[in-house]
């Protein structure tokens, strides 16, 4: 009798354990299938996405508005020739300084540097190969124009070429040096942060990499409104976009951008 009682008791315990296990598994399955609840008082993904898009658009348009305001309204109002090297340098540096204020505030937020791509990159063989390929892509228009005896900025009329030369010589060596710093260092930094950091970084999270690089490159091309410079800026945008997507950092693309502008500026002075 005792042995039978123990067997019945053990059988009952095993049956109860199986029922409890089945209930727990069923609850866990229902929790996995149930949609995640949105905490009250917090914005959903849709409004957050719209807000980020508005912030990026405000930064890009704001930068262009400041450039236009300084170069085409502020300078002429002071009687400064729009082609003067000093005014061009002041335009680039001033716009970068103003737009750096909201960018700096935004980058202080948590995880924003990672989202924008301001993260260290390993300069290994793979990164060097990517940068080398990007340099080749960015220099294709310059190589073609060099064979034709023109510059990457002014692929055509001698009048336009004369304006390009006056940018470096109209205000003396100090203004020319300031313009060199603005074109080679300041402009690449702010443009890479805005177009490859903010714009391309946001697009890559929601679209295919190829599509995001093309969209960001087209936007970058549109800000360089000179017809002779459209193809060159498009190639540069594609090259730096490839660097951004491949390395998840803006630094390799920035190196390509600086090298491109430095070589283009040097080539302009040789003609």
C-alpha positions as a Markdown table, in Angstrom:
| # | Residue | x | y | z |
|---|---|---|---|---|
| 1 | Unk | 0.0 | 0.0 | 0.0 |
| 2 | Unk | 2.8 | 2.4 | 0.8 |
| 3 | Unk | 4.6 | 1.7 | -2.4 |
| 4 | Unk | 1.4 | 2.2 | -4.4 |
| 5 | Unk | 0.8 | 5.5 | -2.5 |
| 6 | Unk | 4.2 | 6.7 | -3.4 |
| 7 | Unk | 3.8 | 5.8 | -7.0 |
| 8 | Unk | 0.5 | 7.6 | -7.2 |
| 9 | Unk | 1.9 | 10.6 | -5.5 |
| 10 | Unk | 4.9 | 10.7 | -7.8 |
| 11 | Unk | 2.7 | 10.3 | -10.8 |
| 12 | Unk | 0.5 | 13.2 | -9.6 |
| 13 | Unk | 3.6 | 15.4 | -9.1 |
| 14 | Unk | 4.8 | 14.7 | -12.6 |
| 15 | Unk | 1.4 | 15.5 | -14.0 |
| 16 | Unk | 1.3 | 18.7 | -12.1 |
| 17 | Unk | 4.7 | 19.7 | -13.3 |
| 18 | Unk | 3.8 | 19.0 | -16.9 |
| 19 | Unk | 0.7 | 21.2 | -16.5 |
| 20 | Unk | 2.7 | 24.1 | -15.0 |
| 21 | Unk | 5.4 | 23.8 | -17.7 |
| 22 | Unk | 2.7 | 23.9 | -20.4 |
| 23 | Unk | 1.0 | 27.0 | -18.9 |
| 24 | Unk | 4.3 | 28.8 | -18.6 |
| 25 | Unk | 5.2 | 28.0 | -22.2 |
| 26 | Unk | 1.8 | 29.2 | -23.3 |
| 27 | Unk | 2.1 | 32.5 | -21.5 |
| 28 | Unk | 5.6 | 33.1 | -22.9 |
| 29 | Unk | 4.3 | 32.4 | -26.4 |
| 30 | Unk | 1.5 | 34.9 | -26.0 |
| 31 | Unk | 3.9 | 37.6 | -24.7 |
| 32 | Unk | 6.1 | 37.1 | -27.8 |
| 33 | Unk | 3.1 | 37.4 | -30.1 |
| 34 | Unk | 1.6 | 40.4 | -28.4 |
| 35 | Unk | 2.5 | 43.9 | -29.8 |
| 36 | Unk | 4.8 | 45.9 | -27.6 |
| 37 | Unk | 3.0 | 48.6 | -25.7 |
| 38 | Unk | 4.1 | 52.2 | -26.3 |
| 39 | Unk | 4.8 | 54.0 | -23.0 |
| 40 | Unk | 2.4 | 56.8 | -22.4 |
| 41 | Unk | 3.9 | 60.3 | -22.7 |
| 42 | Unk | 6.7 | 59.2 | -25.2 |
| 43 | Unk | 6.6 | 59.9 | -28.9 |
| 44 | Unk | 6.2 | 57.0 | -31.3 |
| 45 | Unk | 8.7 | 56.1 | -34.0 |
| 46 | Unk | 6.8 | 58.1 | -36.6 |
| 47 | Unk | 7.0 | 61.5 | -34.9 |
| 48 | Unk | 10.6 | 60.9 | -34.0 |
| 49 | Unk | 11.5 | 60.1 | -37.6 |
| 50 | Unk | 9.7 | 63.3 | -38.8 |
| 51 | Unk | 11.5 | 65.3 | -36.1 |
| 52 | Unk | 14.9 | 64.0 | -37.1 |
| 53 | Unk | 14.2 | 64.7 | -40.7 |
| 54 | Unk | 13.2 | 68.3 | -39.9 |
| 55 | Unk | 16.4 | 68.8 | -37.9 |
| 56 | Unk | 18.6 | 67.5 | -40.7 |
| 57 | Unk | 16.7 | 69.6 | -43.3 |
| 58 | Unk | 17.1 | 72.7 | -41.0 |
| 59 | Unk | 20.8 | 72.1 | -40.7 |
| 60 | Unk | 21.4 | 71.7 | -44.5 |
| 61 | Unk | 19.1 | 74.6 | -45.5 |
| 62 | Unk | 20.4 | 76.8 | -42.7 |
| 63 | Unk | 24.0 | 76.3 | -43.8 |
| 64 | Unk | 23.1 | 77.2 | -47.4 |
| 65 | Unk | 21.1 | 80.2 | -46.2 |
| 66 | Unk | 24.0 | 81.5 | -44.2 |
| 67 | Unk | 26.4 | 81.1 | -47.1 |
| 68 | Unk | 24.1 | 83.0 | -49.4 |
| 69 | Unk | 23.5 | 85.7 | -46.8 |
| 70 | Unk | 27.1 | 86.4 | -46.2 |
| 71 | Unk | 28.4 | 86.1 | -49.7 |
| 72 | Unk | 25.7 | 87.7 | -51.8 |
| 73 | Unk | 24.2 | 90.2 | -49.3 |
| 74 | Unk | 26.7 | 91.0 | -46.6 |
| 75 | Unk | 29.8 | 91.3 | -48.7 |
| 76 | Unk | 28.3 | 93.5 | -51.5 |
| 77 | Unk | 26.6 | 95.7 | -48.8 |
| 78 | Unk | 30.1 | 96.5 | -47.5 |
| 79 | Unk | 31.4 | 97.1 | -51.0 |
| 80 | Unk | 33.4 | 93.9 | -51.3 |
| 81 | Unk | 33.8 | 92.2 | -54.6 |
| 82 | Unk | 32.0 | 88.8 | -54.5 |
| 83 | Unk | 35.0 | 87.2 | -56.2 |
| 84 | Unk | 37.5 | 88.5 | -53.6 |
| 85 | Unk | 39.4 | 85.8 | -51.8 |
| 86 | Unk | 38.8 | 87.4 | -48.4 |
| 87 | Unk | 35.0 | 87.4 | -48.8 |
| 88 | Unk | 35.0 | 83.8 | -50.0 |
| 89 | Unk | 37.1 | 82.8 | -47.0 |
| 90 | Unk | 34.9 | 84.8 | -44.6 |
| 91 | Unk | 31.8 | 83.2 | -46.1 |
| 92 | Unk | 33.0 | 79.6 | -45.7 |
| 93 | Unk | 34.5 | 80.1 | -42.2 |
| 94 | Unk | 31.6 | 82.2 | -40.9 |
| 95 | Unk | 28.9 | 79.8 | -42.1 |
| 96 | Unk | 30.8 | 76.9 | -40.6 |
| 97 | Unk | 31.1 | 78.7 | -37.2 |
| 98 | Unk | 27.4 | 79.5 | -37.1 |
| 99 | Unk | 26.2 | 76.0 | -38.0 |
| 100 | Unk | 28.7 | 74.5 | -35.6 |
| 101 | Unk | 26.7 | 75.8 | -32.7 |
| 102 | Unk | 23.5 | 73.7 | -33.1 |
| 103 | Unk | 25.6 | 70.7 | -34.4 |
| 104 | Unk | 27.7 | 70.9 | -31.2 |
| 105 | Unk | 24.7 | 71.0 | -29.0 |
| 106 | Unk | 23.1 | 68.0 | -30.8 |
| 107 | Unk | 26.3 | 66.0 | -30.6 |
| 108 | Unk | 26.3 | 66.3 | -26.8 |
| 109 | Unk | 23.3 | 64.0 | -26.7 |
| 110 | Unk | 23.7 | 60.4 | -25.9 |
| 111 | Unk | 24.7 | 58.2 | -28.9 |
| 112 | Unk | 24.6 | 61.1 | -31.3 |
| 113 | Unk | 28.3 | 60.9 | -32.2 |
| 114 | Unk | 27.8 | 57.2 | -33.2 |
| 115 | Unk | 24.8 | 58.0 | -35.3 |
| 116 | Unk | 26.6 | 60.8 | -37.1 |
| 117 | Unk | 29.7 | 58.7 | -37.7 |
| 118 | Unk | 32.1 | 60.8 | -35.5 |
| 119 | Unk | 33.7 | 57.6 | -34.2 |
| 120 | Unk | 37.3 | 56.3 | -34.5 |
| 121 | Unk | 38.2 | 54.1 | -37.4 |
| 122 | Unk | 40.9 | 51.4 | -37.7 |
| 123 | Unk | 43.3 | 52.5 | -40.4 |
| 124 | Unk | 44.0 | 49.0 | -41.5 |
| 125 | Unk | 44.6 | 47.6 | -45.0 |
| 126 | Unk | 40.9 | 47.5 | -45.7 |
| 127 | Unk | 40.3 | 51.1 | -44.8 |
| 128 | Unk | 43.3 | 52.2 | -46.9 |
| 129 | Unk | 42.0 | 50.3 | -49.9 |
| 130 | Unk | 38.6 | 52.0 | -49.5 |
| 131 | Unk | 40.2 | 55.4 | -49.3 |
| 132 | Unk | 42.4 | 54.8 | -52.3 |
| 133 | Unk | 39.4 | 53.7 | -54.4 |
| 134 | Unk | 37.4 | 56.7 | -53.2 |
| 135 | Unk | 40.3 | 59.0 | -54.2 |
| 136 | Unk | 40.3 | 57.5 | -57.7 |
| 137 | Unk | 36.5 | 58.0 | -58.0 |
| 138 | Unk | 36.7 | 61.6 | -56.8 |
| 139 | Unk | 39.6 | 62.5 | -59.2 |
| 140 | Unk | 38.0 | 61.1 | -62.4 |
| 141 | Unk | 36.5 | 64.4 | -63.6 |
| 142 | Unk | 39.7 | 66.3 | -62.7 |
| 143 | Unk | 41.7 | 63.8 | -64.8 |
| 144 | Unk | 39.4 | 64.3 | -67.8 |
| 145 | Unk | 39.5 | 68.0 | -67.5 |
| 146 | Unk | 43.3 | 68.1 | -67.1 |
| 147 | Unk | 43.6 | 66.4 | -70.5 |
| 148 | Unk | 41.5 | 69.2 | -71.9 |
| 149 | Unk | 43.5 | 72.0 | -70.1 |
| 150 | Unk | 40.7 | 73.1 | -67.8 |
| 151 | Unk | 40.1 | 73.1 | -64.1 |
| 152 | Unk | 37.7 | 71.0 | -62.1 |
| 153 | Unk | 35.9 | 74.3 | -61.0 |
| 154 | Unk | 35.8 | 76.0 | -64.4 |
| 155 | Unk | 35.5 | 73.5 | -67.2 |
| 156 | Unk | 35.1 | 75.9 | -70.0 |
| 157 | Unk | 35.2 | 79.7 | -70.7 |
| 158 | Unk | 38.3 | 81.8 | -70.1 |
| 159 | Unk | 36.1 | 84.3 | -68.3 |
| 160 | Unk | 35.1 | 81.8 | -65.6 |
| 161 | Unk | 38.7 | 80.7 | -65.3 |
| 162 | Unk | 39.7 | 84.3 | -64.7 |
| 163 | Unk | 37.2 | 84.6 | -61.9 |
| 164 | Unk | 38.7 | 81.5 | -60.3 |
| 165 | Unk | 42.1 | 83.0 | -60.5 |
| 166 | Unk | 41.0 | 86.3 | -59.0 |
| 167 | Unk | 39.7 | 84.4 | -55.9 |
| 168 | Unk | 43.3 | 83.6 | -55.1 |
| 169 | Unk | 45.0 | 86.8 | -56.1 |
| 170 | Unk | 42.6 | 89.7 | -55.6 |
| 171 | Unk | 43.3 | 90.4 | -52.0 |
| 172 | Unk | 46.9 | 89.5 | -51.4 |
| 173 | Unk | 48.6 | 86.5 | -49.8 |
| 174 | Unk | 46.9 | 86.7 | -46.5 |
| 175 | Unk | 43.4 | 86.4 | -48.0 |
| 176 | Unk | 44.6 | 83.7 | -50.4 |
| 177 | Unk | 46.0 | 81.7 | -47.4 |
| 178 | Unk | 42.7 | 82.2 | -45.5 |
| 179 | Unk | 40.8 | 81.0 | -48.6 |
| 180 | Unk | 43.1 | 77.9 | -48.8 |
| 181 | Unk | 42.4 | 77.0 | -45.2 |
| 182 | Unk | 38.7 | 77.5 | -45.7 |
| 183 | Unk | 38.5 | 75.4 | -48.9 |
| 184 | Unk | 40.9 | 72.6 | -47.8 |
| 185 | Unk | 40.0 | 72.2 | -44.1 |
| 186 | Unk | 36.9 | 74.1 | -43.0 |
| 187 | Unk | 34.5 | 73.3 | -45.9 |
| 188 | Unk | 35.3 | 69.6 | -45.9 |
| 189 | Unk | 34.8 | 69.2 | -42.2 |
| 190 | Unk | 31.4 | 70.9 | -42.1 |
| 191 | Unk | 30.2 | 69.3 | -45.3 |
| 192 | Unk | 31.2 | 65.8 | -44.3 |
| 193 | Unk | 29.4 | 66.2 | -40.9 |
| 194 | Unk | 26.2 | 67.5 | -42.5 |
| 195 | Unk | 26.0 | 65.4 | -45.7 |
| 196 | Unk | 27.8 | 62.2 | -44.8 |
| 197 | Unk | 27.2 | 62.3 | -41.1 |
| 198 | Unk | 23.7 | 63.6 | -40.6 |
| 199 | Unk | 22.0 | 63.1 | -44.0 |
| 200 | Unk | 23.6 | 59.9 | -45.2 |
| 201 | Unk | 23.6 | 58.4 | -41.7 |
| 202 | Unk | 19.9 | 58.9 | -41.4 |
| 203 | Unk | 19.1 | 57.6 | -44.9 |
| 204 | Unk | 21.2 | 54.5 | -44.4 |
| 205 | Unk | 19.1 | 53.5 | -41.4 |
| 206 | Unk | 15.9 | 53.5 | -43.5 |
| 207 | Unk | 16.9 | 52.8 | -47.1 |
| 208 | Unk | 19.3 | 50.6 | -49.1 |
| 209 | Unk | 23.0 | 51.7 | -48.9 |
| 210 | Unk | 23.2 | 52.4 | -52.7 |
| 211 | Unk | 20.0 | 54.5 | -52.6 |
| 212 | Unk | 21.1 | 56.4 | -49.6 |
| 213 | Unk | 24.6 | 57.2 | -51.1 |
| 214 | Unk | 23.0 | 58.4 | -54.4 |
| 215 | Unk | 20.4 | 60.6 | -52.6 |
| 216 | Unk | 23.1 | 62.2 | -50.3 |
| 217 | Unk | 25.4 | 62.7 | -53.3 |
| 218 | Unk | 22.7 | 64.4 | -55.4 |
| 219 | Unk | 21.9 | 66.8 | -52.5 |
| 220 | Unk | 25.7 | 67.4 | -52.2 |
| 221 | Unk | 25.9 | 68.1 | -55.9 |
| 222 | Unk | 23.0 | 70.6 | -55.8 |
| 223 | Unk | 24.8 | 72.9 | -53.3 |
| 224 | Unk | 27.7 | 73.3 | -55.8 |
| 225 | Unk | 25.6 | 75.1 | -58.3 |
| 226 | Unk | 28.3 | 75.8 | -60.9 |
| 227 | Unk | 27.4 | 73.7 | -64.0 |
| 228 | Unk | 31.0 | 72.9 | -64.6 |
| 229 | Unk | 31.3 | 71.5 | -61.0 |
| 230 | Unk | 28.2 | 69.3 | -60.9 |
| 231 | Unk | 29.8 | 66.1 | -62.1 |
| 232 | Unk | 32.9 | 66.6 | -60.0 |
| 233 | Unk | 30.9 | 67.2 | -56.8 |
| 234 | Unk | 28.7 | 64.2 | -57.6 |
| 235 | Unk | 31.8 | 61.9 | -57.9 |
| 236 | Unk | 33.1 | 63.4 | -54.7 |
| 237 | Unk | 29.8 | 62.7 | -52.9 |
| 238 | Unk | 29.7 | 59.1 | -54.1 |
| 239 | Unk | 33.3 | 58.6 | -53.1 |
| 240 | Unk | 32.9 | 59.9 | -49.6 |
| 241 | Unk | 29.6 | 58.2 | -49.3 |
| 242 | Unk | 31.2 | 54.9 | -50.0 |
| 243 | Unk | 33.7 | 55.6 | -47.3 |
| 244 | Unk | 31.0 | 56.4 | -44.8 |
| 245 | Unk | 28.9 | 53.3 | -45.5 |
| 246 | Unk | 31.9 | 51.0 | -45.6 |
| 247 | Unk | 33.7 | 52.2 | -42.5 |
| 248 | Unk | 30.7 | 53.6 | -40.5 |
| 249 | Unk | 32.8 | 56.7 | -39.9 |
| 250 | Unk | 33.1 | 60.1 | -41.5 |
| 251 | Unk | 36.9 | 60.3 | -41.0 |
| 252 | Unk | 38.0 | 58.4 | -44.1 |
| 253 | Unk | 35.6 | 60.4 | -46.3 |
| 254 | Unk | 36.9 | 63.6 | -44.7 |
| 255 | Unk | 40.5 | 62.6 | -45.7 |
| 256 | Unk | 39.3 | 62.0 | -49.3 |
| 257 | Unk | 37.5 | 65.4 | -49.3 |
| 258 | Unk | 40.5 | 67.3 | -48.0 |
| 259 | Unk | 42.8 | 65.7 | -50.5 |
| 260 | Unk | 40.3 | 66.4 | -53.3 |
| 261 | Unk | 40.0 | 70.1 | -52.4 |
| 262 | Unk | 43.7 | 70.5 | -51.9 |
| 263 | Unk | 44.6 | 69.0 | -55.2 |
| 264 | Unk | 41.8 | 71.0 | -57.0 |
| 265 | Unk | 43.0 | 74.3 | -55.4 |
| 266 | Unk | 46.6 | 73.5 | -56.3 |
| 267 | Unk | 45.6 | 72.7 | -59.9 |
| 268 | Unk | 43.7 | 75.9 | -60.2 |
| 269 | Unk | 46.9 | 77.9 | -59.4 |
| 270 | Unk | 48.9 | 76.1 | -62.1 |
| 271 | Unk | 46.9 | 77.3 | -65.1 |
